[in-house]
Amino acid sequence: MRQITLINPEKFEMKNVEVPEPEFNEIQIKVKYIGICGSDIHAYFGKHPFISCPITLGHEFVGTISKLGKNVEGFKIGDIVTAMPQIYCGECEPCKEGRYNICDKLLVIGCQSVGASSDYFTFDASIAKKFPADFDFKTAVMAEPVAVGVHAVSLIDSLDSKNVVVLGSGTIGNVTAQAAIAQGAKNVLITDISDEKLEIAKKCGIQYCVNTLKEDLAEQINYYFGEKADVFIECVGIGATINQAIKLSKKGRDIIVLGVFEDNADIEMGLVQDKELRLIGSLMYIEKDFDLAIKYLVDGTINTEPMITDVLPFEDYEKAFSNKAKQSDINMKTLIKVD
């Protein structure tokens, strides 16, 4: 079968390898679609703090079960499945608290462990997640990023009657804003410097969209909310947007840090202390978040269709990455179809 590996920054290698056979309690899938994530792009340029070359990427994927290993129950050949791509120890303090997303020995499929950029892929049945028969593959492959947004929102005690600002309207920002709406936020405003991404946000049902290159964010928050924001969720990963949230937040409120930072940020900690703000990091998800993400996709609560701006065949894998990197202002979600 074909397998593609990032051997050096901006350099992929396709090779033929043996089809992996499912071992005890594993399933084998015929991969149908792979999603390119922002963290994949960081890795592509050699700038992800926790991903090193060589690595076979692919933590967002969906396929159909082609073989079952011994002891697998609850699944059958032909089922449409994805996976929660976390491999955790189950023994450290975070794992014992049910917070295996921050396991001391966490490995992520496609990041620190071999990913799904191949014709076939095997993984433990315990992390497999099933979709209804005939469910749309291009929607199913979005479960992983949606789960990221669902988890970020879950870190807020309650969204009832709260005004939420999401900074950054890329895929993660978009699904996070939709998750906030689904979880009962009073109002949700999303920002970006790309009109194209903000237009997609509107198509996804996000109430208020602000281009911060063209409009003053403080004025727009007051215009739409009539007051300052209760919650900020940072989905960009730069100091400027963290400081924007710190300056514009109400006192005593939460700022969720979801963006991936390539570099250390110069943060106005004096204001954090003076306003008694809480900066809360958000990493990936736990099972209940993933299950809720799938529910939202299946029942249509979260709409990902407008985000898919490019679909390329597996043969154009490297082109898919270079296009995504070069067209980041207009390219939201690139999918790779594996025939």
mmCIF file of C-alpha atoms in Angstrom, residues 52-335:
data_model
loop_
_atom_site.group_PDB
_atom_site.id
_atom_site.type_symbol
_atom_site.label_atom_id
_atom_site.label_comp_id
_atom_site.label_asym_id
_atom_site.label_seq_id
_atom_site.Cartn_x
_atom_site.Cartn_y
_atom_site.Cartn_z
ATOM 1 C CA SER A 52 9.501 16.030 14.727
ATOM 2 C CA CYS A 53 10.499 14.547 11.375
ATOM 3 C CA PRO A 54 10.280 11.888 10.134
ATOM 4 C CA ILE A 55 6.571 11.461 10.830
ATOM 5 C CA THR A 56 3.606 10.045 8.966
ATOM 6 C CA LEU A 57 0.939 12.674 9.548
ATOM 7 C CA GLY A 58 -2.807 12.144 9.682
ATOM 8 C CA HIS A 59 -4.720 12.557 12.937
ATOM 9 C CA GLU A 60 -7.930 13.651 11.198
ATOM 10 C CA PHE A 61 -9.208 10.718 9.155
ATOM 11 C CA VAL A 62 -12.192 8.561 8.339
ATOM 12 C CA GLY A 63 -12.590 5.231 6.621
ATOM 13 C CA THR A 64 -14.501 1.981 6.446
ATOM 14 C CA ILE A 65 -13.590 -1.109 8.428
ATOM 15 C CA SER A 66 -11.847 -3.646 6.191
ATOM 16 C CA LYS A 67 -10.682 -6.174 8.814
ATOM 17 C CA LEU A 68 -11.272 -6.905 12.485
ATOM 18 C CA GLY A 69 -8.684 -8.225 14.894
ATOM 19 C CA LYS A 70 -9.466 -10.794 17.561
ATOM 20 C CA ASN A 71 -11.667 -9.745 20.488
ATOM 21 C CA VAL A 72 -13.187 -6.720 18.699
ATOM 22 C CA GLU A 73 -16.845 -6.253 19.563
ATOM 23 C CA GLY A 74 -19.410 -3.665 18.523
ATOM 24 C CA PHE A 75 -18.016 -3.150 15.025
ATOM 25 C CA LYS A 76 -18.410 -4.905 11.683
ATOM 26 C CA ILE A 77 -16.834 -4.846 8.234
ATOM 27 C CA GLY A 78 -18.018 -1.783 6.319
ATOM 28 C CA ASP A 79 -18.700 0.435 9.338
ATOM 29 C CA ILE A 80 -17.750 4.092 8.868
ATOM 30 C CA VAL A 81 -15.290 4.988 11.617
ATOM 31 C CA THR A 82 -12.772 7.528 12.799
ATOM 32 C CA ALA A 83 -10.613 7.485 15.918
ATOM 33 C CA MET A 84 -9.804 9.606 18.918
ATOM 34 C CA PRO A 85 -6.089 9.765 18.080
ATOM 35 C CA GLN A 86 -4.771 9.767 21.648
ATOM 36 C CA ILE A 87 -2.533 7.049 23.065
ATOM 37 C CA TYR A 88 -2.280 7.497 26.831
ATOM 38 C CA CYS A 89 -0.782 5.549 29.736
ATOM 39 C CA GLY A 90 -3.823 5.340 32.032
ATOM 40 C CA GLU A 91 -1.546 5.419 35.075
ATOM 41 C CA CYS A 92 -0.393 9.010 35.596
ATOM 42 C CA GLU A 93 -2.257 11.523 37.759
ATOM 43 C CA PRO A 94 -4.051 13.272 34.853
ATOM 44 C CA CYS A 95 -5.178 9.909 33.437
ATOM 45 C CA LYS A 96 -6.509 8.802 36.820
ATOM 46 C CA GLU A 97 -8.485 12.055 36.955
ATOM 47 C CA GLY A 98 -9.987 11.291 33.539
ATOM 48 C CA ARG A 99 -7.896 14.006 31.877
ATOM 49 C CA TYR A 100 -6.002 11.703 29.538
ATOM 50 C CA ASN A 101 -5.753 14.500 26.977
ATOM 51 C CA ILE A 102 -2.921 15.816 29.165
ATOM 52 C CA CYS A 103 -1.410 12.407 29.977
ATOM 53 C CA ASP A 104 2.219 12.644 31.083
ATOM 54 C CA LYS A 105 3.156 10.182 28.326
ATOM 55 C CA LEU A 106 0.614 11.254 25.710
ATOM 56 C CA LEU A 107 1.265 10.237 22.120
ATOM 57 C CA VAL A 108 -0.981 11.449 19.327
ATOM 58 C CA ILE A 109 -1.550 9.463 16.157
ATOM 59 C CA GLY A 110 -0.099 11.477 13.292
ATOM 60 C CA CYS A 111 1.976 13.632 15.641
ATOM 61 C CA GLN A 112 4.217 11.412 17.763
ATOM 62 C CA SER A 113 2.918 8.087 16.423
ATOM 63 C CA VAL A 114 2.336 6.884 12.850
ATOM 64 C CA GLY A 115 -0.689 8.601 11.316
ATOM 65 C CA ALA A 116 -3.268 7.651 8.725
ATOM 66 C CA SER A 117 -1.625 9.026 5.569
ATOM 67 C CA SER A 118 -1.858 5.679 3.811
ATOM 68 C CA ASP A 119 -4.308 3.436 1.990
ATOM 69 C CA TYR A 120 -4.964 1.323 5.080
ATOM 70 C CA PHE A 121 -4.544 2.053 8.768
ATOM 71 C CA THR A 122 -4.917 0.070 11.977
ATOM 72 C CA PHE A 123 -5.685 1.266 15.494
ATOM 73 C CA ASP A 124 -7.078 -0.044 18.752
ATOM 74 C CA ALA A 125 -10.828 -0.559 18.764
ATOM 75 C CA SER A 126 -11.066 1.232 22.121
ATOM 76 C CA ILE A 127 -10.485 4.589 20.411
ATOM 77 C CA ALA A 128 -12.698 3.903 17.369
ATOM 78 C CA LYS A 129 -15.832 5.987 16.871
ATOM 79 C CA LYS A 130 -18.621 4.890 14.558
ATOM 80 C CA PHE A 131 -20.945 6.935 12.346
ATOM 81 C CA PRO A 132 -24.376 5.999 11.006
ATOM 82 C CA ALA A 133 -24.423 3.904 7.838
ATOM 83 C CA ASP A 134 -24.129 5.986 4.652
ATOM 84 C CA PHE A 135 -23.023 9.065 6.619
ATOM 85 C CA ASP A 136 -21.123 11.633 4.550
ATOM 86 C CA PHE A 137 -17.365 10.983 4.724
ATOM 87 C CA LYS A 138 -16.434 14.648 4.282
ATOM 88 C CA THR A 139 -18.532 15.525 7.314
ATOM 89 C CA ALA A 140 -17.296 12.573 9.362
ATOM 90 C CA VAL A 141 -13.639 13.511 8.894
ATOM 91 C CA MET A 142 -14.386 16.802 10.680
ATOM 92 C CA ALA A 143 -15.196 15.089 13.994
ATOM 93 C CA GLU A 144 -11.700 15.578 15.403
ATOM 94 C CA PRO A 145 -11.489 19.373 14.959
ATOM 95 C CA VAL A 146 -15.084 19.768 16.141
ATOM 96 C CA ALA A 147 -14.151 17.867 19.309
ATOM 97 C CA VAL A 148 -11.341 20.383 19.894
ATOM 98 C CA GLY A 149 -13.869 23.216 19.892
ATOM 99 C CA VAL A 150 -16.355 21.323 22.045
ATOM 100 C CA HIS A 151 -13.663 20.690 24.659
ATOM 101 C CA ALA A 152 -12.562 24.337 24.751
ATOM 102 C CA VAL A 153 -16.129 25.438 25.398
ATOM 103 C CA SER A 154 -16.532 22.771 28.100
ATOM 104 C CA LEU A 155 -13.808 24.458 30.167
ATOM 105 C CA ILE A 156 -16.158 27.368 30.843
ATOM 106 C CA ASP A 157 -18.394 26.718 33.857
ATOM 107 C CA SER A 158 -21.542 27.878 32.074
ATOM 108 C CA LEU A 159 -22.261 29.845 28.924
ATOM 109 C CA ASP A 160 -25.815 30.753 29.870
ATOM 110 C CA SER A 161 -26.392 34.502 29.360
ATOM 111 C CA LYS A 162 -22.731 35.026 28.462
ATOM 112 C CA ASN A 163 -21.279 36.980 25.563
ATOM 113 C CA VAL A 164 -18.416 35.137 23.882
ATOM 114 C CA VAL A 165 -15.690 36.399 21.552
ATOM 115 C CA VAL A 166 -13.707 33.883 19.489
ATOM 116 C CA LEU A 167 -10.468 35.301 18.118
ATOM 117 C CA GLY A 168 -9.614 33.687 14.789
ATOM 118 C CA SER A 169 -12.072 32.169 12.327
ATOM 119 C CA GLY A 170 -10.015 29.323 10.928
ATOM 120 C CA THR A 171 -11.453 25.833 11.209
ATOM 121 C CA ILE A 172 -10.880 25.571 14.977
ATOM 122 C CA GLY A 173 -12.190 29.060 15.671
ATOM 123 C CA ASN A 174 -15.246 28.438 13.515
ATOM 124 C CA VAL A 175 -16.228 25.141 15.150
ATOM 125 C CA THR A 176 -15.497 26.580 18.604
ATOM 126 C CA ALA A 177 -17.859 29.470 17.940
ATOM 127 C CA GLN A 178 -20.519 27.042 16.725
ATOM 128 C CA ALA A 179 -19.981 24.903 19.841
ATOM 129 C CA ALA A 180 -20.446 27.982 22.038
ATOM 130 C CA ILE A 181 -23.742 28.713 20.294
ATOM 131 C CA ALA A 182 -24.803 25.088 20.745
ATOM 132 C CA GLN A 183 -23.951 25.246 24.442
ATOM 133 C CA GLY A 184 -26.219 28.217 25.079
ATOM 134 C CA ALA A 185 -24.081 31.344 24.785
ATOM 135 C CA LYS A 186 -26.160 34.521 24.690
ATOM 136 C CA ASN A 187 -24.171 36.025 21.812
ATOM 137 C CA VAL A 188 -21.094 34.888 19.892
ATOM 138 C CA LEU A 189 -18.769 37.163 17.926
ATOM 139 C CA ILE A 190 -15.890 35.856 15.830
ATOM 140 C CA THR A 191 -12.953 37.818 14.433
ATOM 141 C CA ASP A 192 -10.405 37.475 11.670
ATOM 142 C CA ILE A 193 -8.448 39.546 9.167
ATOM 143 C CA SER A 194 -9.786 37.520 6.218
ATOM 144 C CA ASP A 195 -13.133 38.488 4.717
ATOM 145 C CA GLU A 196 -13.289 35.076 3.039
ATOM 146 C CA LYS A 197 -13.075 33.205 6.347
ATOM 147 C CA LEU A 198 -15.598 35.521 7.952
ATOM 148 C CA GLU A 199 -17.988 34.913 5.073
ATOM 149 C CA ILE A 200 -17.679 31.178 5.730
ATOM 150 C CA ALA A 201 -18.386 31.839 9.410
ATOM 151 C CA LYS A 202 -21.605 33.598 8.428
ATOM 152 C CA LYS A 203 -22.618 30.638 6.263
ATOM 153 C CA CYS A 204 -22.075 28.407 9.305
ATOM 154 C CA GLY A 205 -24.536 30.464 11.332
ATOM 155 C CA ILE A 206 -22.171 32.477 13.520
ATOM 156 C CA GLN A 207 -23.995 35.609 14.587
ATOM 157 C CA TYR A 208 -21.448 38.418 14.506
ATOM 158 C CA CYS A 209 -18.321 38.527 12.315
ATOM 159 C CA VAL A 210 -15.714 41.284 12.611
ATOM 160 C CA ASN A 211 -12.668 41.988 10.443
ATOM 161 C CA THR A 212 -10.253 43.546 12.927
ATOM 162 C CA LEU A 213 -8.206 45.120 10.122
ATOM 163 C CA LYS A 214 -11.214 47.195 9.131
ATOM 164 C CA GLU A 215 -13.132 47.678 12.374
ATOM 165 C CA ASP A 216 -12.243 48.475 15.974
ATOM 166 C CA LEU A 217 -12.928 45.346 18.020
ATOM 167 C CA ALA A 218 -13.738 47.162 21.263
ATOM 168 C CA GLU A 219 -16.322 49.277 19.456
ATOM 169 C CA GLN A 220 -17.843 46.265 17.710
ATOM 170 C CA ILE A 221 -18.092 44.269 20.944
ATOM 171 C CA ASN A 222 -19.898 47.155 22.594
ATOM 172 C CA TYR A 223 -22.122 47.600 19.534
ATOM 173 C CA TYR A 224 -23.236 43.964 19.424
ATOM 174 C CA PHE A 225 -23.133 43.109 23.133
ATOM 175 C CA GLY A 226 -23.832 46.471 24.761
ATOM 176 C CA GLU A 227 -21.009 45.674 27.202
ATOM 177 C CA LYS A 228 -17.631 43.953 27.347
ATOM 178 C CA ALA A 229 -17.295 40.243 26.624
ATOM 179 C CA ASP A 230 -17.658 37.612 29.333
ATOM 180 C CA VAL A 231 -15.435 35.022 27.657
ATOM 181 C CA PHE A 232 -12.637 35.164 25.094
ATOM 182 C CA ILE A 233 -11.409 32.079 23.259
ATOM 183 C CA GLU A 234 -8.075 32.625 21.509
ATOM 184 C CA CYS A 235 -7.674 30.457 18.390
ATOM 185 C CA VAL A 236 -4.787 32.164 16.599
ATOM 186 C CA GLY A 237 -1.701 31.433 18.677
ATOM 187 C CA ILE A 238 0.068 34.800 18.798
ATOM 188 C CA GLY A 239 0.729 37.286 21.572
ATOM 189 C CA ALA A 240 -1.210 40.086 19.888
ATOM 190 C CA THR A 241 -4.546 38.273 20.133
ATOM 191 C CA ILE A 242 -3.926 37.090 23.711
ATOM 192 C CA ASN A 243 -3.228 40.693 24.701
ATOM 193 C CA GLN A 244 -6.299 41.813 22.779
ATOM 194 C CA ALA A 245 -8.379 39.471 24.925
ATOM 195 C CA ILE A 246 -6.676 40.621 28.130
ATOM 196 C CA LYS A 247 -7.343 44.283 27.361
ATOM 197 C CA LEU A 248 -10.965 43.863 26.275
ATOM 198 C CA SER A 249 -12.173 41.255 28.768
ATOM 199 C CA LYS A 250 -14.379 42.058 31.708
ATOM 200 C CA LYS A 251 -12.597 41.796 35.041
ATOM 201 C CA GLY A 252 -12.572 38.428 36.771
ATOM 202 C CA ARG A 253 -13.367 36.445 33.615
ATOM 203 C CA ASP A 254 -11.909 33.568 31.605
ATOM 204 C CA ILE A 255 -9.693 33.548 28.533
ATOM 205 C CA ILE A 256 -9.392 30.133 26.885
ATOM 206 C CA VAL A 257 -6.051 29.637 25.106
ATOM 207 C CA LEU A 258 -6.624 27.265 22.185
ATOM 208 C CA GLY A 259 -4.291 28.527 19.445
ATOM 209 C CA VAL A 260 -0.990 26.702 18.826
ATOM 210 C CA PHE A 261 1.961 28.999 19.583
ATOM 211 C CA GLU A 262 5.065 28.596 17.424
ATOM 212 C CA ASP A 263 6.976 31.073 19.609
ATOM 213 C CA ASN A 264 6.833 32.395 23.144
ATOM 214 C CA ALA A 265 4.397 35.284 23.487
ATOM 215 C CA ASP A 266 4.999 38.588 25.269
ATOM 216 C CA ILE A 267 1.865 38.708 27.428
ATOM 217 C CA GLU A 268 0.668 41.628 29.536
ATOM 218 C CA MET A 269 0.653 39.720 32.816
ATOM 219 C CA GLY A 270 0.266 42.932 34.807
ATOM 220 C CA LEU A 271 -3.236 43.323 33.377
ATOM 221 C CA VAL A 272 -3.993 39.649 34.007
ATOM 222 C CA GLN A 273 -3.185 40.183 37.688
ATOM 223 C CA ASP A 274 -4.875 43.566 37.936
ATOM 224 C CA LYS A 275 -8.113 42.335 36.328
ATOM 225 C CA GLU A 276 -7.939 38.949 38.108
ATOM 226 C CA LEU A 277 -8.288 37.103 34.819
ATOM 227 C CA ARG A 278 -7.903 33.365 34.358
ATOM 228 C CA LEU A 279 -5.909 32.100 31.380
ATOM 229 C CA ILE A 280 -7.018 28.515 30.746
ATOM 230 C CA GLY A 281 -5.146 26.292 28.319
ATOM 231 C CA SER A 282 -7.153 23.880 26.172
ATOM 232 C CA LEU A 283 -5.615 20.757 24.626
ATOM 233 C CA MET A 284 -7.501 18.367 22.367
ATOM 234 C CA TYR A 285 -10.480 16.672 24.110
ATOM 235 C CA ILE A 286 -11.712 13.744 26.158
ATOM 236 C CA GLU A 287 -14.189 11.087 25.084
ATOM 237 C CA LYS A 288 -17.353 12.941 26.070
ATOM 238 C CA ASP A 289 -16.244 15.869 23.891
ATOM 239 C CA PHE A 290 -15.631 13.594 20.917
ATOM 240 C CA ASP A 291 -18.991 11.887 21.361
ATOM 241 C CA LEU A 292 -20.759 15.247 21.544
ATOM 242 C CA ALA A 293 -18.892 16.437 18.449
ATOM 243 C CA ILE A 294 -20.171 13.437 16.498
ATOM 244 C CA LYS A 295 -23.692 14.069 17.779
ATOM 245 C CA TYR A 296 -23.513 17.696 16.639
ATOM 246 C CA LEU A 297 -22.328 16.617 13.180
ATOM 247 C CA VAL A 298 -24.945 13.904 12.812
ATOM 248 C CA ASP A 299 -27.878 16.078 13.903
ATOM 249 C CA GLY A 300 -26.644 19.155 12.022
ATOM 250 C CA THR A 301 -26.089 21.367 15.064
ATOM 251 C CA ILE A 302 -22.601 22.137 13.772
ATOM 252 C CA ASN A 303 -22.211 22.804 10.051
ATOM 253 C CA THR A 304 -18.801 22.073 8.542
ATOM 254 C CA GLU A 305 -19.703 21.875 4.846
ATOM 255 C CA PRO A 306 -18.887 25.555 4.052
ATOM 256 C CA MET A 307 -15.414 25.144 5.579
ATOM 257 C CA ILE A 308 -14.239 22.522 3.086
ATOM 258 C CA THR A 309 -12.569 24.660 0.449
ATOM 259 C CA ASP A 310 -10.326 22.114 -1.268
ATOM 260 C CA VAL A 311 -10.354 18.346 -1.903
ATOM 261 C CA LEU A 312 -7.331 16.767 -3.599
ATOM 262 C CA PRO A 313 -6.455 13.147 -4.446
ATOM 263 C CA PHE A 314 -3.865 11.220 -2.448
ATOM 264 C CA GLU A 315 -1.431 11.518 -5.366
ATOM 265 C CA ASP A 316 -1.420 15.299 -4.823
ATOM 266 C CA TYR A 317 -0.663 15.035 -1.101
ATOM 267 C CA GLU A 318 2.328 17.380 -1.187
ATOM 268 C CA LYS A 319 0.448 19.843 -3.397
ATOM 269 C CA ALA A 320 -2.401 19.851 -0.876
ATOM 270 C CA PHE A 321 -0.012 20.963 1.860
ATOM 271 C CA SER A 322 1.758 23.598 -0.221
ATOM 272 C CA ASN A 323 -1.561 25.018 -1.445
ATOM 273 C CA LYS A 324 -2.926 25.121 2.094
ATOM 274 C CA ALA A 325 0.190 26.893 3.332
ATOM 275 C CA LYS A 326 0.273 29.428 0.483
ATOM 276 C CA GLN A 327 -3.452 30.197 0.562
ATOM 277 C CA SER A 328 -4.040 30.271 4.312
ATOM 278 C CA ASP A 329 -6.130 33.443 4.068
ATOM 279 C CA ILE A 330 -8.734 31.819 1.832
ATOM 280 C CA ASN A 331 -8.173 28.088 2.303
ATOM 281 C CA MET A 332 -10.080 26.867 5.351
ATOM 282 C CA LYS A 333 -10.070 23.073 5.325
ATOM 283 C CA THR A 334 -8.243 20.947 2.790
ATOM 284 C CA LEU A 335 -9.190 17.288 2.554
#
